[in-house]
Short mmCIF file of C-alpha atoms and ligand atoms in Angstrom, two decimals:
data_model
loop_
_atom_site.label_atom_id
_atom_site.label_comp_id
_atom_site.label_asym_id
_atom_site.label_seq_id
_atom_site.Cartn_x
_atom_site.Cartn_y
_atom_site.Cartn_z
CA MET Z 1 -2.67 -4.03 14.16
CA LEU Z 2 -5.43 -3.62 16.68
CA ARG Z 3 -8.19 -6.13 16.89
CA ALA Z 4 -11.33 -4.00 16.62
CA THR Z 5 -13.99 -5.84 14.61
CA LEU Z 6 -15.18 -4.14 11.46
CA ASN Z 7 -18.53 -3.67 13.12
CA GLY Z 8 -16.94 -2.13 16.23
CA MET Z 9 -14.87 0.23 14.11
CA GLU Z 10 -17.94 1.21 12.08
CA GLN Z 11 -19.87 2.04 15.28
CA SER Z 12 -16.93 3.97 16.62
CA ALA Z 13 -16.67 6.09 13.43
CA VAL Z 14 -20.43 6.78 13.63
CA GLN Z 15 -20.10 7.73 17.30
CA LEU Z 16 -17.24 10.12 16.55
CA PHE Z 17 -19.34 11.62 13.75
CA SER Z 18 -22.28 12.25 16.12
CA ASP Z 19 -20.02 13.65 18.83
CA ARG Z 20 -18.31 16.10 16.48
CA TYR Z 21 -21.06 17.12 14.11
CA GLY Z 22 -24.35 15.96 15.67
CA GLY Z 23 -26.83 13.65 13.93
CA GLU Z 24 -26.15 10.57 11.84
CA PRO Z 25 -23.80 10.20 8.86
CA GLU Z 26 -25.32 9.52 5.43
CA GLY Z 27 -23.13 6.46 5.09
CA VAL Z 28 -20.03 4.60 6.24
CA TRP Z 29 -17.26 3.44 3.89
CA TYR Z 30 -14.35 1.12 4.59
CA ALA Z 31 -11.03 0.56 2.84
CA PRO Z 32 -8.41 -1.98 3.93
CA GLY Z 33 -4.65 -1.70 4.01
CA ARG Z 34 -2.63 -3.96 1.73
CA VAL Z 35 0.37 -6.22 1.82
CA ASN Z 36 2.34 -6.53 -1.36
CA LEU Z 37 3.16 -10.22 -1.70
CA ILE Z 38 5.82 -9.41 -4.30
CA GLY Z 39 6.60 -6.77 -6.96
CA GLU Z 40 8.22 -3.85 -5.18
CA HIS Z 41 9.17 -0.59 -6.92
CA THR Z 42 7.83 -2.03 -10.14
CA ASP Z 43 4.59 -0.02 -10.35
CA TYR Z 44 6.11 3.30 -11.43
CA ASN Z 45 8.26 1.33 -13.90
CA GLU Z 46 5.03 0.14 -15.57
CA GLY Z 47 5.73 -3.42 -14.42
CA PHE Z 48 3.96 -6.05 -12.32
CA ALA Z 49 2.94 -6.30 -8.67
CA LEU Z 50 0.95 -8.84 -6.66
CA PRO Z 51 -0.70 -7.24 -3.61
CA PHE Z 52 -3.57 -8.47 -1.45
CA ALA Z 53 -5.95 -6.56 0.83
CA LEU Z 54 -5.74 -6.93 4.59
CA GLY Z 55 -8.57 -7.50 7.04
CA ALA Z 56 -7.68 -4.22 8.80
CA GLY Z 57 -8.23 -0.72 7.46
CA VAL Z 58 -9.95 2.64 7.71
CA CYS Z 59 -13.64 3.47 8.30
CA VAL Z 60 -15.09 6.79 7.21
CA ALA Z 61 -18.51 8.05 8.39
CA ALA Z 62 -19.55 11.00 6.22
CA ALA Z 63 -22.38 13.35 5.27
CA ARG Z 64 -22.73 16.34 2.98
CA ARG Z 65 -23.01 19.80 4.59
CA ASP Z 66 -23.98 23.20 3.26
CA ARG Z 67 -20.75 25.20 3.56
CA ASP Z 68 -17.94 24.68 1.06
CA THR Z 69 -15.70 23.16 3.71
CA ILE Z 70 -14.60 19.61 4.51
CA SER Z 71 -14.37 18.93 8.25
CA LEU Z 72 -12.18 15.99 9.21
CA ALA Z 73 -11.89 14.27 12.59
CA SER Z 74 -9.93 11.09 13.34
CA ARG Z 75 -10.02 8.99 16.47
CA GLN Z 76 -6.35 8.11 16.04
CA GLN Z 77 -5.42 11.80 15.82
CA GLY Z 78 -7.15 12.98 18.98
CA GLY Z 79 -10.64 13.39 17.52
CA ALA Z 80 -10.62 17.20 17.07
CA ALA Z 81 -12.14 18.40 13.79
CA ILE Z 82 -9.92 20.12 11.20
CA ALA Z 83 -11.73 22.47 8.78
CA VAL Z 84 -10.45 22.48 5.19
CA PRO Z 85 -12.03 25.20 2.97
CA LEU Z 86 -12.50 23.89 -0.58
CA THR Z 87 -12.34 27.25 -2.32
CA GLY Z 88 -8.71 28.04 -3.02
CA LEU Z 89 -7.57 24.58 -1.85
CA ALA Z 90 -4.07 23.97 -3.23
CA PRO Z 91 -1.04 21.73 -2.59
CA GLY Z 92 0.91 22.83 0.48
CA LEU Z 93 -2.11 24.26 2.33
CA VAL Z 94 -2.97 21.13 4.34
CA ARG Z 95 -0.39 19.08 6.23
CA GLY Z 96 -0.41 15.80 8.14
CA TRP Z 97 -3.07 13.09 7.86
CA ALA Z 98 -5.79 15.50 6.65
CA ALA Z 99 -3.78 16.12 3.45
CA TYR Z 100 -4.78 12.66 2.12
CA PRO Z 101 -8.58 13.10 2.14
CA ALA Z 102 -8.25 16.82 1.31
CA GLY Z 103 -5.96 15.84 -1.60
CA VAL Z 104 -8.60 13.47 -3.01
CA ALA Z 105 -11.21 16.27 -2.92
CA TRP Z 106 -8.68 18.59 -4.58
CA ALA Z 107 -7.82 16.03 -7.30
CA LEU Z 108 -11.50 15.36 -8.06
CA ARG Z 109 -12.38 19.06 -8.16
CA SER Z 110 -9.35 19.84 -10.35
CA ALA Z 111 -10.76 17.37 -12.89
CA GLY Z 112 -14.13 19.17 -12.83
CA HIS Z 113 -16.00 16.84 -10.46
CA GLN Z 114 -18.51 18.54 -8.15
CA VAL Z 115 -17.25 17.70 -4.67
CA ALA Z 116 -18.65 20.11 -2.06
CA GLY Z 117 -18.73 20.45 1.74
CA MET Z 118 -18.68 17.33 3.92
CA ASN Z 119 -18.34 16.26 7.53
CA ILE Z 120 -16.05 13.24 7.90
CA ALA Z 121 -15.18 11.10 10.93
CA VAL Z 122 -12.42 8.49 10.63
CA ASP Z 123 -11.55 5.45 12.70
CA ALA Z 124 -8.91 2.85 11.82
CA ASP Z 125 -7.49 -0.44 13.03
CA LEU Z 126 -4.48 -0.28 10.71
CA ALA Z 127 -1.10 0.97 11.93
CA MET Z 128 0.03 4.15 10.17
CA GLY Z 129 3.50 4.29 8.60
CA ALA Z 130 3.82 0.49 8.88
CA GLY Z 131 4.19 0.01 5.12
CA LEU Z 132 0.64 -1.36 4.87
CA SER Z 133 -0.79 1.56 2.89
CA SER Z 134 -2.75 3.33 5.57
CA SER Z 135 -2.55 6.41 3.32
CA ALA Z 136 -4.15 4.65 0.34
CA ALA Z 137 -6.82 3.19 2.65
CA LEU Z 138 -7.68 6.68 3.90
CA GLU Z 139 -7.70 8.13 0.37
CA CYS Z 140 -9.86 5.33 -1.01
CA ALA Z 141 -12.40 5.24 1.86
CA THR Z 142 -12.94 9.01 1.64
CA GLY Z 143 -12.83 8.85 -2.18
CA LEU Z 144 -15.62 6.23 -2.24
CA ALA Z 145 -17.66 8.40 0.13
CA MET Z 146 -17.25 11.37 -2.26
CA VAL Z 147 -18.18 9.26 -5.30
CA ASP Z 148 -21.37 8.00 -3.60
CA LEU Z 149 -22.47 11.21 -1.88
CA PHE Z 150 -21.92 13.46 -4.91
CA ARG Z 151 -22.90 10.77 -7.45
CA LEU Z 152 -19.67 11.07 -9.42
CA PRO Z 153 -19.46 8.99 -12.62
CA ILE Z 154 -16.11 7.40 -11.71
CA SER Z 155 -14.99 3.77 -11.87
CA ARG Z 156 -12.83 2.20 -9.18
CA SER Z 157 -9.75 2.25 -11.44
CA GLU Z 158 -10.34 5.96 -12.10
CA LEU Z 159 -10.74 6.61 -8.38
CA ALA Z 160 -7.40 4.85 -7.80
CA ALA Z 161 -5.78 7.34 -10.19
CA PHE Z 162 -7.33 10.28 -8.26
CA GLY Z 163 -5.92 8.80 -5.02
CA ARG Z 164 -2.50 8.62 -6.62
CA ARG Z 165 -2.81 12.20 -7.87
CA ALA Z 166 -3.66 13.32 -4.32
CA GLU Z 167 -0.57 11.57 -3.01
CA ASN Z 168 1.79 12.73 -5.79
CA ASP Z 169 0.67 16.31 -6.34
CA PHE Z 170 -1.04 17.32 -3.09
CA VAL Z 171 0.89 15.40 -0.39
CA GLY Z 172 4.12 15.38 -2.41
CA ALA Z 173 4.99 11.65 -2.32
CA PRO Z 174 5.96 10.45 -5.84
CA THR Z 175 4.39 6.99 -5.43
CA GLY Z 176 2.94 4.63 -8.06
CA LEU Z 177 -0.58 3.29 -8.49
CA MET Z 178 -0.28 -0.11 -6.81
CA ASP Z 179 -1.62 0.74 -3.36
CA GLN Z 180 -4.82 2.43 -4.50
CA LEU Z 181 -5.57 -0.30 -7.07
CA ALA Z 182 -4.95 -2.97 -4.41
CA VAL Z 183 -7.19 -1.29 -1.86
CA LEU Z 184 -10.04 -0.81 -4.36
CA LEU Z 185 -9.85 -4.00 -6.46
CA CYS Z 186 -8.61 -6.88 -4.27
CA GLU Z 187 -10.85 -9.85 -3.51
CA GLN Z 188 -11.06 -12.17 -0.55
CA GLN Z 189 -8.65 -15.15 -0.64
CA HIS Z 190 -6.97 -13.72 -3.71
CA ALA Z 191 -3.97 -11.63 -4.59
CA LEU Z 192 -4.27 -9.17 -7.48
CA LEU Z 193 -1.82 -9.48 -10.36
CA LEU Z 194 -1.45 -5.90 -11.49
CA ASP Z 195 -0.11 -4.87 -14.84
CA CYS Z 196 0.86 -1.33 -13.93
CA ARG Z 197 1.15 -0.27 -17.59
CA SER Z 198 -2.51 -0.88 -18.38
CA ALA Z 199 -3.70 -0.65 -14.71
CA ALA Z 200 -5.46 -3.99 -15.31
CA GLY Z 201 -5.78 -6.37 -12.37
CA THR Z 202 -6.38 -10.13 -12.44
CA SER Z 203 -7.31 -12.00 -9.25
CA VAL Z 204 -5.06 -14.97 -8.48
CA PRO Z 205 -6.03 -17.47 -5.74
CA LEU Z 206 -4.08 -17.06 -2.50
CA ASP Z 207 -5.67 -19.36 0.03
CA VAL Z 208 -2.80 -19.93 2.43
CA ALA Z 209 -4.89 -21.67 5.10
CA SER Z 210 -6.01 -24.50 2.78
CA ALA Z 211 -2.39 -25.02 1.80
CA GLY Z 212 -1.48 -25.50 5.48
CA LEU Z 213 0.44 -22.21 5.45
CA ALA Z 214 0.31 -18.88 7.25
CA LEU Z 215 1.35 -15.38 6.27
CA LEU Z 216 2.77 -13.25 9.06
CA ALA Z 217 2.92 -9.47 8.79
CA ILE Z 218 5.72 -8.21 11.01
CA ASP Z 219 5.55 -4.47 11.68
CA THR Z 220 9.17 -3.61 12.50
CA ARG Z 221 8.01 -0.37 14.15
CA VAL Z 222 10.39 1.68 12.04
CA LYS Z 223 8.29 4.47 10.51
CA HIS Z 224 8.77 5.70 6.97
CA GLU Z 225 7.53 8.56 4.78
CA HIS Z 226 7.65 8.38 1.00
CA SER Z 227 7.75 12.16 0.70
CA ASP Z 228 11.31 11.85 2.06
CA GLY Z 229 14.08 11.79 -0.53
CA GLY Z 230 14.94 8.07 -0.79
CA TYR Z 231 11.84 6.93 -2.65
CA GLY Z 232 12.05 9.76 -5.19
CA ALA Z 233 15.76 9.11 -5.74
CA ARG Z 234 15.03 5.43 -6.57
CA ARG Z 235 12.36 6.51 -8.96
CA ARG Z 236 14.68 8.95 -10.76
CA ALA Z 237 17.41 6.28 -11.02
CA CYS Z 238 14.94 3.92 -12.71
CA GLU Z 239 13.80 6.61 -15.13
CA LYS Z 240 17.42 7.40 -15.97
CA ALA Z 241 18.13 3.72 -16.64
CA ALA Z 242 15.16 3.42 -19.00
CA GLN Z 243 16.19 6.61 -20.78
CA ASP Z 244 19.83 5.49 -21.16
CA LEU Z 245 18.60 2.21 -22.62
CA GLY Z 246 16.26 4.00 -25.02
CA GLU Z 247 13.11 2.42 -23.59
CA ARG Z 248 9.88 3.97 -22.38
CA ALA Z 249 10.13 2.23 -18.98
CA LEU Z 250 12.10 -0.57 -17.32
CA ARG Z 251 9.10 -2.80 -17.92
CA ASP Z 252 10.35 -3.05 -21.49
CA ILE Z 253 13.61 -4.71 -20.45
CA THR Z 254 13.03 -8.43 -20.08
CA ASP Z 255 16.61 -9.70 -20.12
CA VAL Z 256 19.12 -8.56 -17.50
CA ARG Z 257 21.93 -8.87 -20.06
CA MET Z 258 20.57 -5.75 -21.73
CA LEU Z 259 21.57 -3.81 -18.61
CA SER Z 260 25.29 -4.25 -19.31
CA LYS Z 261 25.01 -1.13 -21.50
CA LEU Z 262 24.57 0.98 -18.35
CA ASP Z 263 27.89 2.55 -17.24
CA ASP Z 264 26.79 3.77 -13.81
CA LEU Z 265 26.97 0.85 -11.38
CA VAL Z 266 24.34 2.27 -8.99
CA ILE Z 267 21.87 2.84 -11.83
CA LEU Z 268 22.57 -0.67 -13.09
CA ARG Z 269 21.82 -2.22 -9.68
CA ARG Z 270 18.57 -0.26 -9.36
CA ALA Z 271 17.50 -1.40 -12.83
CA ARG Z 272 18.54 -4.99 -12.16
CA HIS Z 273 16.22 -5.11 -9.17
CA VAL Z 274 13.26 -3.94 -11.24
CA VAL Z 275 13.91 -6.27 -14.18
CA THR Z 276 14.38 -9.36 -11.98
CA GLU Z 277 11.48 -8.39 -9.71
CA ASN Z 278 9.07 -8.28 -12.65
CA GLN Z 279 10.15 -11.82 -13.53
CA ARG Z 280 9.65 -12.99 -9.94
CA VAL Z 281 6.14 -11.54 -9.81
CA LEU Z 282 5.11 -13.46 -12.90
CA GLN Z 283 6.68 -16.65 -11.53
CA VAL Z 284 4.86 -16.29 -8.21
CA ALA Z 285 1.56 -15.60 -9.98
CA ALA Z 286 2.07 -18.71 -12.14
CA GLN Z 287 2.77 -20.86 -9.07
CA LEU Z 288 -0.32 -19.52 -7.27
CA SER Z 289 -2.51 -20.14 -10.32
CA ALA Z 290 -1.20 -23.72 -10.39
CA GLY Z 291 -2.13 -24.15 -6.71
CA ARG Z 292 1.55 -24.32 -5.64
CA THR Z 293 1.58 -21.71 -2.88
CA ASP Z 294 4.15 -23.88 -1.09
CA ARG Z 295 6.68 -23.13 -3.87
CA ILE Z 296 6.76 -19.35 -3.75
CA GLY Z 297 8.98 -18.98 -0.66
CA PRO Z 298 12.38 -18.78 -2.40
CA LEU Z 299 11.02 -16.14 -4.80
CA LEU Z 300 9.87 -13.98 -1.87
CA THR Z 301 13.28 -14.25 -0.25
CA ALA Z 302 15.04 -13.48 -3.55
CA SER Z 303 12.93 -10.33 -3.76
CA HIS Z 304 14.14 -9.25 -0.33
CA VAL Z 305 17.78 -9.87 -1.23
CA SER Z 306 17.36 -7.81 -4.39
CA LEU Z 307 15.67 -4.95 -2.49
CA ARG Z 308 18.42 -5.08 0.13
CA ASP Z 309 21.49 -5.43 -2.08
CA ASP Z 310 20.53 -3.86 -5.42
CA PHE Z 311 17.79 -1.38 -4.58
CA ASP Z 312 19.11 -0.42 -1.12
CA VAL Z 313 15.71 0.22 0.47
CA SER Z 314 15.80 -2.34 3.26
CA TRP Z 315 16.60 -1.46 6.88
CA PRO Z 316 18.36 -3.39 9.67
CA GLU Z 317 15.19 -4.49 11.49
CA ALA Z 318 13.75 -5.86 8.24
CA ASP Z 319 16.94 -7.74 7.38
CA ALA Z 320 17.03 -9.25 10.87
CA ALA Z 321 13.33 -10.22 10.72
CA VAL Z 322 13.84 -11.97 7.36
CA GLU Z 323 16.97 -13.79 8.49
CA VAL Z 324 15.46 -14.97 11.79
CA ALA Z 325 12.14 -15.97 10.18
CA LEU Z 326 13.95 -18.14 7.62
CA GLY Z 327 16.09 -19.67 10.36
CA ALA Z 328 12.96 -20.54 12.37
CA GLY Z 329 11.26 -22.36 9.51
CA ALA Z 330 9.67 -19.73 7.23
CA LEU Z 331 9.52 -20.80 3.57
CA GLY Z 332 10.22 -17.25 2.43
CA ALA Z 333 10.26 -13.73 3.81
CA ARG Z 334 10.68 -10.19 2.52
CA MET Z 335 10.16 -6.55 3.29
CA THR Z 336 6.90 -5.26 1.83
CA GLY Z 337 6.06 -1.76 0.61
CA GLY Z 338 8.36 1.04 -0.39
CA GLY Z 339 11.04 0.40 2.24
CA PHE Z 340 13.12 2.54 4.63
CA GLY Z 341 10.81 1.25 7.40
CA GLY Z 342 7.50 -0.56 7.66
CA SER Z 343 6.71 -4.27 7.58
CA VAL Z 344 8.09 -7.67 6.61
CA ILE Z 345 5.98 -10.63 5.52
CA ALA Z 346 6.88 -14.24 6.16
CA LEU Z 347 5.27 -17.30 4.59
CA THR Z 348 5.42 -20.16 7.07
CA PRO Z 349 3.98 -23.64 7.48
CA ALA Z 350 0.94 -23.02 9.76
CA ARG Z 351 2.48 -25.18 12.47
CA SER Z 352 5.68 -23.05 12.56
CA ALA Z 353 3.97 -19.63 12.59
CA GLN Z 354 4.19 -19.19 16.35
CA ALA Z 355 7.82 -20.33 16.51
CA VAL Z 356 8.72 -17.85 13.74
CA ALA Z 357 6.90 -15.00 15.51
CA ASP Z 358 8.61 -15.86 18.82
CA ALA Z 359 12.05 -16.06 17.23
CA VAL Z 360 11.66 -12.67 15.54
CA ALA Z 361 10.35 -11.07 18.75
CA SER Z 362 13.28 -12.40 20.78
CA ARG Z 363 15.86 -11.16 18.26
CA PHE Z 364 14.30 -7.67 18.45
CA SER Z 365 14.42 -7.80 22.23
CA LEU Z 366 18.05 -9.00 22.15
CA ASN Z 367 18.98 -6.08 19.88
CA GLY Z 368 17.19 -3.61 22.18
CA TRP Z 369 14.63 -2.71 19.48
CA PRO Z 370 10.95 -1.95 20.24
CA ALA Z 371 8.87 -5.15 20.12
CA PRO Z 372 7.55 -5.85 16.59
CA ALA Z 373 3.78 -6.16 16.10
CA ILE Z 374 3.21 -9.54 14.48
CA ALA Z 375 -0.13 -10.70 13.10
CA SER Z 376 -1.27 -13.56 10.92
CA VAL Z 377 -2.95 -11.98 7.87
CA ARG Z 378 -5.41 -13.26 5.26
CA PRO Z 379 -6.21 -11.91 1.81
CA SER Z 380 -9.46 -9.99 2.34
CA GLN Z 381 -12.06 -8.10 0.36
CA GLY Z 382 -11.23 -4.61 -0.90
CA ALA Z 383 -12.94 -1.27 -0.17
CA ARG Z 384 -16.73 -1.07 0.16
CA ARG Z 385 -19.69 0.81 1.56
CA LEU Z 386 -20.78 -0.59 4.92
CA ARG Z 387 -24.05 1.31 5.33
C1 GLA D 1 4.90 2.49 -1.90
C2 GLA D 1 4.20 3.21 -3.04
C3 GLA D 1 3.80 2.24 -4.14
C4 GLA D 1 4.96 1.35 -4.57
C5 GLA D 1 5.65 0.76 -3.35
C6 GLA D 1 6.89 0.00 -3.71
O1 GLA D 1 4.02 1.65 -1.24
O2 GLA D 1 3.05 3.86 -2.56
O3 GLA D 1 3.28 2.96 -5.23
O4 GLA D 1 5.85 2.04 -5.38
O5 GLA D 1 5.99 1.75 -2.40
O6 GLA D 1 6.56 -1.15 -4.40
#
């Protein structure tokens, strides 16, 4: 994660806007990335997740324009403008980063909302493909700009669903709703307990600093894409398990013993991860509500073990980061996000944070892996208009 201040990033997005399109934008919107504290691969199983918003994200400077085209320029992508005509816009026509904002416009227009031409300039201080939901941040920042500029009667929860539709049906990644809800609904110094069946979120206090703790986000520098096959295969295995058990979703299984009816061992392991993960989320949320942040470590680590051994979505750099962090004094550590690459989080006593970061960095160096990017993160406020 880079260290641009929000103000600096806002100015930089405005500057890019003026350079590309001339004049001033009508507004600037910001959406953060997220870390999921716990509750992985539970969202599309209608279960529970507990994400928080980061203090790094995506800034979008935007204005309406007369032609029925969205122009998109991003500082991280070389700054050249890409023109996306809205008439005839359909899945498959836009590739790369521009597919996320274009997909939101497509999803809104498909539902009858009047989104028309816009000029958009993007700047970000959030690593892409690091498992911190840079895609949801981009969707939600541009989505908020569309809602404000075209005065769309849409709530934040509804906008989250349009972001998901963009990702599922336009980009082609079969993801759940957690990331967009996290980005749009999280509050400062809180995690958000999401019930992914009702899409309801409840803020739970997560003030690590007052508890004498730190949360490290360790970007392992292994990139991932959820439009690749692994994520979709996990999703299908979960749906098969629910179907074989005669339930609407794995959310409805609350006792692992019920899984013994599954004959296929791989399907059983996938389902066991989801069922136990839902229980861990609720236990972590209960500990946080009781002010016992210091007790959640073993649950975080158990989540990692389950993702590694039952769900098979971990990767060697993540396993090494977790193992080394725990050995250097972390209270708990786990991969975060969909897996196959991305980031690990470690909960440490504040006084051990540096030692944990150093130990992880030296293991990566010893293994000949690119140096991980390690930052101390704090639960921050969700998406908003900056000007
Ligand atoms: C990705 C998806 C989310 C969720 C996580 C795994 O981040 O976008 O919807 O499924 O993976 O918890």
